[in-house]
mmCIF file of C-alpha atoms in Angstrom:
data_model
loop_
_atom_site.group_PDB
_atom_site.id
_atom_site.type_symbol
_atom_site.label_atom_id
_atom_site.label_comp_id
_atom_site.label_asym_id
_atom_site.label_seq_id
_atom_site.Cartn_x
_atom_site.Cartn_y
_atom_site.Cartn_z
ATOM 1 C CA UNK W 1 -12.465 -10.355 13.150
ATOM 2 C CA UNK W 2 -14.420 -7.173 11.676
ATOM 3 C CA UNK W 3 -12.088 -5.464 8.355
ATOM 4 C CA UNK W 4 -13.614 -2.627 6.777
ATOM 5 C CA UNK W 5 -11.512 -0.837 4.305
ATOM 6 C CA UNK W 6 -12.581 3.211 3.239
ATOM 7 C CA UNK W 7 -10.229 4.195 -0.022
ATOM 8 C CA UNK W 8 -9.334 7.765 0.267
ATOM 9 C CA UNK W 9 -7.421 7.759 -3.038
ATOM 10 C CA UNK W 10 -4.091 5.989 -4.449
ATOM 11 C CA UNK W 11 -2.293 4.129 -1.655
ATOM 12 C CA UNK W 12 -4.554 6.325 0.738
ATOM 13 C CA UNK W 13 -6.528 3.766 2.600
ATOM 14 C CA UNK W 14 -8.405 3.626 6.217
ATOM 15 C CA UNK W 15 -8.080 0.026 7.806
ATOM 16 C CA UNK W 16 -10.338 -0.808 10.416
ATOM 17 C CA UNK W 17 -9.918 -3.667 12.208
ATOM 18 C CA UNK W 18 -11.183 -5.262 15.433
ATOM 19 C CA UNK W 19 -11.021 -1.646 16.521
ATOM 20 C CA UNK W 20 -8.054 -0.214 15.179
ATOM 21 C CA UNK W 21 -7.754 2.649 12.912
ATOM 22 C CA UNK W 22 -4.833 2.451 10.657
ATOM 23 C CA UNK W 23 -3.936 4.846 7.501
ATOM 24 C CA UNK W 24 -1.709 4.161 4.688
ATOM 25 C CA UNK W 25 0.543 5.848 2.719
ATOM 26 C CA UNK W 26 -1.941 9.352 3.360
ATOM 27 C CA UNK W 27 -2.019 11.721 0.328
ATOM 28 C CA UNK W 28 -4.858 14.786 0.568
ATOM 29 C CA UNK W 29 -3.068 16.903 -1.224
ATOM 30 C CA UNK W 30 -5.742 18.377 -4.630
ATOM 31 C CA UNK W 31 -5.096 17.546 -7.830
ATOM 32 C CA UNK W 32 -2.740 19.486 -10.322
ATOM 33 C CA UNK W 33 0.537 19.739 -8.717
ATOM 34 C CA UNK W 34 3.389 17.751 -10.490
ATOM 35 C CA UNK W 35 5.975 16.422 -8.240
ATOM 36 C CA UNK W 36 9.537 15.121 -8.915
ATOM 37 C CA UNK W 37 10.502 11.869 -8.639
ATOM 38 C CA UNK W 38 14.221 10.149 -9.075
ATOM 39 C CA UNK W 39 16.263 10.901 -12.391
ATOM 40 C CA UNK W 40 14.375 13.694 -13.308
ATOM 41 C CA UNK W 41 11.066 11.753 -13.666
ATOM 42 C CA UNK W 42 7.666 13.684 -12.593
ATOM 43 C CA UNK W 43 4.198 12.869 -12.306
ATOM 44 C CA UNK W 44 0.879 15.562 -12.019
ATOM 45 C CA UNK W 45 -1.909 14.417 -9.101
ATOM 46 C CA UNK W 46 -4.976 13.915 -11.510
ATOM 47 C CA UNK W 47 -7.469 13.478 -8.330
ATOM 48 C CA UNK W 48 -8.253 14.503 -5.393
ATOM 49 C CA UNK W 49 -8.654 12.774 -2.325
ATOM 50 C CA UNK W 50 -12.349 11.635 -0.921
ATOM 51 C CA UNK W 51 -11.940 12.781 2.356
ATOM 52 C CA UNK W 52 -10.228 15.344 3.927
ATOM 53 C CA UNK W 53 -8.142 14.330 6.954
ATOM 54 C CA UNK W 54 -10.918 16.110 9.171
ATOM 55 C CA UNK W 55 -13.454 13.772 7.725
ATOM 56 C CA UNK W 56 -11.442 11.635 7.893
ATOM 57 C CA UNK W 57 -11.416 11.432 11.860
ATOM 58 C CA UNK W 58 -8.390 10.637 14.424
ATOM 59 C CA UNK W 59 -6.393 7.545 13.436
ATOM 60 C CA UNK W 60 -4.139 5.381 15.883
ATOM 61 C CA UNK W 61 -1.218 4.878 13.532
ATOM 62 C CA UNK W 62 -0.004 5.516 10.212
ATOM 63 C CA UNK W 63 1.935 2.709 7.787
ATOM 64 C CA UNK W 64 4.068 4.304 5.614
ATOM 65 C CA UNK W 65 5.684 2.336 2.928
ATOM 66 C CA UNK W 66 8.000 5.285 1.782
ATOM 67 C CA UNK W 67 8.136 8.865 2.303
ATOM 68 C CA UNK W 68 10.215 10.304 -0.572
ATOM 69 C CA UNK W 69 7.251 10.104 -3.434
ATOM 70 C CA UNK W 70 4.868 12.257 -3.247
ATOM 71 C CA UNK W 71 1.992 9.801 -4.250
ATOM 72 C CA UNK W 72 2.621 8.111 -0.977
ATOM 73 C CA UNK W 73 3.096 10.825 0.855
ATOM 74 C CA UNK W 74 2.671 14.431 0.149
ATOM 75 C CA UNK W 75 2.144 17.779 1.653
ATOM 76 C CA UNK W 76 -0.993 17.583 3.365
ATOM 77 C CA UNK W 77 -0.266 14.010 4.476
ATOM 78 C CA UNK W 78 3.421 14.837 5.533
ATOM 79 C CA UNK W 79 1.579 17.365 8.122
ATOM 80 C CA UNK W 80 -1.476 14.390 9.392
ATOM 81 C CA UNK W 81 1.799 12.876 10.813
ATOM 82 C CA UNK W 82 2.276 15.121 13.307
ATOM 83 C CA UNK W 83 -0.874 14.164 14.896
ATOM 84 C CA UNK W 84 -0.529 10.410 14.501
ATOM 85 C CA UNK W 85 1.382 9.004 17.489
ATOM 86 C CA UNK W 86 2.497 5.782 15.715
ATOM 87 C CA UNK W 87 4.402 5.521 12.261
ATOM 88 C CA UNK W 88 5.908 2.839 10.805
ATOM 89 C CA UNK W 89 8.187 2.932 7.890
ATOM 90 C CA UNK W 90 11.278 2.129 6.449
ATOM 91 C CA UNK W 91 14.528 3.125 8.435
ATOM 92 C CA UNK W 92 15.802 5.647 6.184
ATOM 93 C CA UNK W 93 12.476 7.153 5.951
ATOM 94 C CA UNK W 94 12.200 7.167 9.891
ATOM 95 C CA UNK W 95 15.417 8.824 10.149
ATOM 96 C CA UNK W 96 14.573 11.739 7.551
ATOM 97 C CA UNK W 97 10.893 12.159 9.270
ATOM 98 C CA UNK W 98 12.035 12.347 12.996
ATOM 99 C CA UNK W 99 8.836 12.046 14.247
ATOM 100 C CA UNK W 100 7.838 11.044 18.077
ATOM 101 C CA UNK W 101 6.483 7.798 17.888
ATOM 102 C CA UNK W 102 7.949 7.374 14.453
ATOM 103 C CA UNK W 103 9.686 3.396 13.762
ATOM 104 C CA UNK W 104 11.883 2.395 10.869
ATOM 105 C CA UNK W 105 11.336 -1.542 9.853
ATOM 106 C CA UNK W 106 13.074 -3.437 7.384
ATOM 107 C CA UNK W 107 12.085 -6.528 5.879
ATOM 108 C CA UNK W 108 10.999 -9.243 8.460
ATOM 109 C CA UNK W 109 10.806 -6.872 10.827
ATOM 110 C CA UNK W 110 8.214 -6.462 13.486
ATOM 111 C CA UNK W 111 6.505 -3.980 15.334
ATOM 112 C CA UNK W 112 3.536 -4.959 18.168
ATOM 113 C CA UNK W 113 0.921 -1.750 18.339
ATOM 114 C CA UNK W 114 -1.058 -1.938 21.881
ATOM 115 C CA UNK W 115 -3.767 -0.024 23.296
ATOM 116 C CA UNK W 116 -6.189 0.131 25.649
ATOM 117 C CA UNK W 117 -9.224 -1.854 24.799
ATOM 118 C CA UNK W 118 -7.867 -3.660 21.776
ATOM 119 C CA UNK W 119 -6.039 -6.666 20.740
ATOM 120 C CA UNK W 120 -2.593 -6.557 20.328
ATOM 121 C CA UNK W 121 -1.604 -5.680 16.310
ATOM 122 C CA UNK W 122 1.611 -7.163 15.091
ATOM 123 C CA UNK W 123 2.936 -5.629 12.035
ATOM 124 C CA UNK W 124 5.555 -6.548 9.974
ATOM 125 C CA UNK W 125 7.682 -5.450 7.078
ATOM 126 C CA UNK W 126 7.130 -7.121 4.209
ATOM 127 C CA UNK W 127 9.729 -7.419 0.935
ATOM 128 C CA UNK W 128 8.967 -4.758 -1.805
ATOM 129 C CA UNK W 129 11.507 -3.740 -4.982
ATOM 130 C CA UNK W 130 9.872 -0.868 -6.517
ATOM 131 C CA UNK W 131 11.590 -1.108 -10.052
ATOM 132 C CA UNK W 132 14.104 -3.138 -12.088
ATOM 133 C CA UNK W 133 16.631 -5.131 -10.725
ATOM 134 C CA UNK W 134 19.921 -3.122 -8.512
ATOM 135 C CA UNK W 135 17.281 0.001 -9.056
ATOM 136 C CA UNK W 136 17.030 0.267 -4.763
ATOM 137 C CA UNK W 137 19.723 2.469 -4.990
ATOM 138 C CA UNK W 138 18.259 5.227 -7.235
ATOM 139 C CA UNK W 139 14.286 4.532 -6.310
ATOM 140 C CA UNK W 140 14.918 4.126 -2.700
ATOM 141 C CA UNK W 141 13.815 1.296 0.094
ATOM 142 C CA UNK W 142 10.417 0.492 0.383
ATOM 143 C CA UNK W 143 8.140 -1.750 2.730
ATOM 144 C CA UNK W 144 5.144 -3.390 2.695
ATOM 145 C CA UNK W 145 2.588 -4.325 5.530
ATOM 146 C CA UNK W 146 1.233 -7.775 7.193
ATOM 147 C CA UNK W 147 -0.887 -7.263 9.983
ATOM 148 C CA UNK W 148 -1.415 -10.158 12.358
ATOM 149 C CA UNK W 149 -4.042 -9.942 15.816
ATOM 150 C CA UNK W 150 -2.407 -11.620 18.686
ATOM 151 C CA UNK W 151 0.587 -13.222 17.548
ATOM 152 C CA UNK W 152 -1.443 -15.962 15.055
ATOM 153 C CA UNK W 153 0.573 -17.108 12.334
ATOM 154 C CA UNK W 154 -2.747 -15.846 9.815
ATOM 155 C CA UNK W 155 -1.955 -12.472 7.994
ATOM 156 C CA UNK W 156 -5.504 -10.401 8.520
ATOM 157 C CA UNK W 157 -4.182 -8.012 6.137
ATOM 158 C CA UNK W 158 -1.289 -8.090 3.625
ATOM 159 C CA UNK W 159 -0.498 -4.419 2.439
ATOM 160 C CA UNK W 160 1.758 -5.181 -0.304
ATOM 161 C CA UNK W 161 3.098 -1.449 -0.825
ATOM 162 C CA UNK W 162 4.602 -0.341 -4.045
ATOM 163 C CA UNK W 163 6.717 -3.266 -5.821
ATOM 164 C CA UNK W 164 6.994 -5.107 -8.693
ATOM 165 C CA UNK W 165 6.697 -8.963 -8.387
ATOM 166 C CA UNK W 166 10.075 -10.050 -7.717
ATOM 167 C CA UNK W 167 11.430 -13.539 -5.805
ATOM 168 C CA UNK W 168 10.815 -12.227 -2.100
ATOM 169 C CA UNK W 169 7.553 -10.874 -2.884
ATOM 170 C CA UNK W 170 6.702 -14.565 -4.323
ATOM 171 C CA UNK W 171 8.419 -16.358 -1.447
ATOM 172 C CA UNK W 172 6.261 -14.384 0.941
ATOM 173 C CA UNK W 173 2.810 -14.647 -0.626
ATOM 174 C CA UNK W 174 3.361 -18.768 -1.166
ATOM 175 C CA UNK W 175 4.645 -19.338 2.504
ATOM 176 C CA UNK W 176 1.629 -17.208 4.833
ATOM 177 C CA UNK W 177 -1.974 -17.756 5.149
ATOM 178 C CA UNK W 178 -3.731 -14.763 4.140
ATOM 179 C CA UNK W 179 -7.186 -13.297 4.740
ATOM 180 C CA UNK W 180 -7.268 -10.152 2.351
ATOM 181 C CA UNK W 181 -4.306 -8.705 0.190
ATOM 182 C CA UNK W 182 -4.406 -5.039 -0.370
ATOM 183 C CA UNK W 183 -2.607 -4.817 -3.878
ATOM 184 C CA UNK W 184 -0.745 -2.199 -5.211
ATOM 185 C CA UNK W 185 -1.052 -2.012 -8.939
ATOM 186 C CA UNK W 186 -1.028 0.663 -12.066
ATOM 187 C CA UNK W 187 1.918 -0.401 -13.632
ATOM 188 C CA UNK W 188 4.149 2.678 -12.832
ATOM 189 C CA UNK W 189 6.433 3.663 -16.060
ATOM 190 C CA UNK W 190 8.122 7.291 -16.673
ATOM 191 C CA UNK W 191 8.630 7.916 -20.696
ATOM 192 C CA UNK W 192 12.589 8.794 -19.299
ATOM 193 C CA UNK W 193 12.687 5.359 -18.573
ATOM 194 C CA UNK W 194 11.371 3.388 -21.546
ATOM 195 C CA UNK W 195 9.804 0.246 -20.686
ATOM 196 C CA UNK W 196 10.861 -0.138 -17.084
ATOM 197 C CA UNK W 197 8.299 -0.782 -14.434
ATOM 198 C CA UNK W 198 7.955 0.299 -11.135
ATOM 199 C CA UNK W 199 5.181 -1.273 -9.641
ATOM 200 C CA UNK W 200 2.480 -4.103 -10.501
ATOM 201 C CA UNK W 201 0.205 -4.307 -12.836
ATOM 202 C CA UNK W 202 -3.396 -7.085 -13.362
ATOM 203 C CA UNK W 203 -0.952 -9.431 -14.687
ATOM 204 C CA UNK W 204 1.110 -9.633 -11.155
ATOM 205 C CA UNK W 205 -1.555 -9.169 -9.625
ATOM 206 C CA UNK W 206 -2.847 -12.326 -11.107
ATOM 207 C CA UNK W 207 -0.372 -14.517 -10.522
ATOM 208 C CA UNK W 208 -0.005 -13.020 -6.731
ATOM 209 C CA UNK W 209 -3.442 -14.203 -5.669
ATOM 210 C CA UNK W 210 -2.476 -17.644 -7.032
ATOM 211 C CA UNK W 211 0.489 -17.418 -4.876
ATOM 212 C CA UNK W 212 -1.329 -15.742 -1.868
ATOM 213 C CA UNK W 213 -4.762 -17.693 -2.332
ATOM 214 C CA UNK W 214 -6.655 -14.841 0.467
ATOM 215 C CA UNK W 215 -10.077 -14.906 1.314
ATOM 216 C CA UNK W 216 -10.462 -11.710 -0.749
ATOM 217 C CA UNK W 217 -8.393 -9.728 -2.695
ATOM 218 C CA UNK W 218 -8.638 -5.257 -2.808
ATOM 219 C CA UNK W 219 -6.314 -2.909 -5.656
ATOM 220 C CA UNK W 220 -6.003 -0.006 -4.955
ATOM 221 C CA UNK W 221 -2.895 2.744 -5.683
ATOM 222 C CA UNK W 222 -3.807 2.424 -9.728
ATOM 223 C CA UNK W 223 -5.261 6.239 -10.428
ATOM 224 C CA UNK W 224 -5.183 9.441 -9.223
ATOM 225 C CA UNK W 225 -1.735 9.795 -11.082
ATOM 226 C CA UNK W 226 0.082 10.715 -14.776
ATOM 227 C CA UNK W 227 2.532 8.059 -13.948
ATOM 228 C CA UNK W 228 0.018 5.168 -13.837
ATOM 229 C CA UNK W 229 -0.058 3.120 -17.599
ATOM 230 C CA UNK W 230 -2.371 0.248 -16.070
ATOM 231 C CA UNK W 231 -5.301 2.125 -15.119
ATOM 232 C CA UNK W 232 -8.746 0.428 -13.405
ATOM 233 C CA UNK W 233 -10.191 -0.411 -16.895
ATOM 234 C CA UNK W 234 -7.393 -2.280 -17.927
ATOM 235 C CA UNK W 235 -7.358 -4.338 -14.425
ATOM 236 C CA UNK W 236 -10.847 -4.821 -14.418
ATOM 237 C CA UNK W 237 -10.152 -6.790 -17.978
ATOM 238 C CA UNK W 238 -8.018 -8.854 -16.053
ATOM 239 C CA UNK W 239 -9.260 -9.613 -12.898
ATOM 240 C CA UNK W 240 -12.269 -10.737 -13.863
ATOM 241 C CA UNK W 241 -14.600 -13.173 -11.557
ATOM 242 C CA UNK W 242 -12.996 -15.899 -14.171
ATOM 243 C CA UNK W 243 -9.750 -15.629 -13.608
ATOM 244 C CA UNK W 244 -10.035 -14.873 -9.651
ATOM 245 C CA UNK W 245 -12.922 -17.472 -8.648
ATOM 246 C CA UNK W 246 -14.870 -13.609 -7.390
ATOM 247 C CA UNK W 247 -12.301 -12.673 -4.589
ATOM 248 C CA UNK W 248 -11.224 -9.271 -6.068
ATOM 249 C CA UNK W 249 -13.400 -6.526 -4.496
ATOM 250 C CA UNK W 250 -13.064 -3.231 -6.076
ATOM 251 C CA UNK W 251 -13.908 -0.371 -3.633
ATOM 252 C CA UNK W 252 -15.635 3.080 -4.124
ATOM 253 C CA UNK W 253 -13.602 5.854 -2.752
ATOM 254 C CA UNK W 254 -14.778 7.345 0.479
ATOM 255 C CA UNK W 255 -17.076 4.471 1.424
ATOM 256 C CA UNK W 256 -16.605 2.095 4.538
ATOM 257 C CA UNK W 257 -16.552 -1.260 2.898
ATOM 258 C CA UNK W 258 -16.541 -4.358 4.946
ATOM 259 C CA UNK W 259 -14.257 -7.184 3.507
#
């Protein structure tokens, strides 16, 4: 199995494995713009992405773990989708981008990708709560990613999309085999919202590689953003070759990085 991994920027990632190109969560919107978020929260796009979707080249599919914020998912990324002939998301969010090609997944769902030339890709939807407890209802449904070659019970990639660490995320990271885990971390607060957390932060993210035990571990989705209060000095603090036995591998945005 060959994995490289290019970051673009936030969630933005290129996966490329055994021959497939897959893109997550695509953002290329520039910095500067504020967006609104749920409750009257916001957040301003500090950075850029590194490539532009031209550099960035065709891809075969897109994994989408929400469409309604606009760090996962904005403008210019909204409009790659169009050219993409797979997406897989959530089913609300497949329903609101009604898209050709476009499938809604809940949790423990599964969708096979096929081509010509490559191995069969089996993805499924993977549990994610992005916020408090009995929040789903204001933040909306979210998914992440596992992404299986031919049907073998090993996860080649876990994408764990934004969440905090909640019982199903634990349940699924303890009972699969992994090979890499592509975290999602920055510890997401609004100052509407106090203390509340809406995503990860080094301190999950600890304890999920002792749960997940992969090969290799990758954050990623922890800058770029106002809404981010865990940035990548604060995780590097934490997941430190010590505490990790050396599996976390920090990547530098725009560059192909085999994993």
């Amino acid at each position: 199995m060959g994995l490289t991994l290019t970051h673009i920027g936030g969630p933005t990632v290129l996966v490329e494995l055994d021959g497939w190109r897959i893109l997550t969560d695509p953002t290329f919107d520039p910095p500067g713009r504020t967006y609104g978020f749920a409750l009257g929260t916001s957040s301003t796009k500090t950075a850029g992405p590194a490539l532009t979707p031209v550099e960035l080249g065709p891809v075969d599919a897109v994994l989408l773990s929400h469409d309604h914020h606009a760090d996962n998912l904005d403008d210019s990324g909204r409009a790659l989708l169009t050219d993409v002939s797979a997406v897989i998301t959530t089913v609300p969010g497949a329903r609101r981008i009604n898209l050709p090609g476009t499938t809604g997944l809940r949790a423990g769902g599964t969708h096979i990708l096929r081509a010509s030339g490559k191995p069969d890709l089996t993805v499924t939807a993977t549990p994610c709560r992005h916020g408090p407890p009995l929040s789903r209802a204001v933040v909306g449904s979210v998914i992440g990613f596992a992404l299986s070659l031919d049907e073998t019970e090993q996860v080649q990639l876990w994408i764990t999309g934004d969440t905090v660490l909640h019982r199903a995320v634990r349940t699924f990271a303890s009972s699969h085999r992994m090979d890499v885990v592509l975290m999602h971390l920055g510890r997401v607060r609004f100052s509407l919202t106090g203390p509340l957390r809406y995503s990860m932060d080094s301190r999950d993210g600890l304890e999920l590689l002792e749960l997940a035990r992969p090969r290799r571990a990758v954050p990623v989705h922890f800058e770029g953003w106002s809404h981010f209060s865990e940035l990548e000095k604060g995780a590097r603090s934490r997941l430190t070759p010590d505490s990790t036995g050396d599996i976390v591998q920090w990547l530098e945005p725009g560059i192909p990085t085999p994993v």
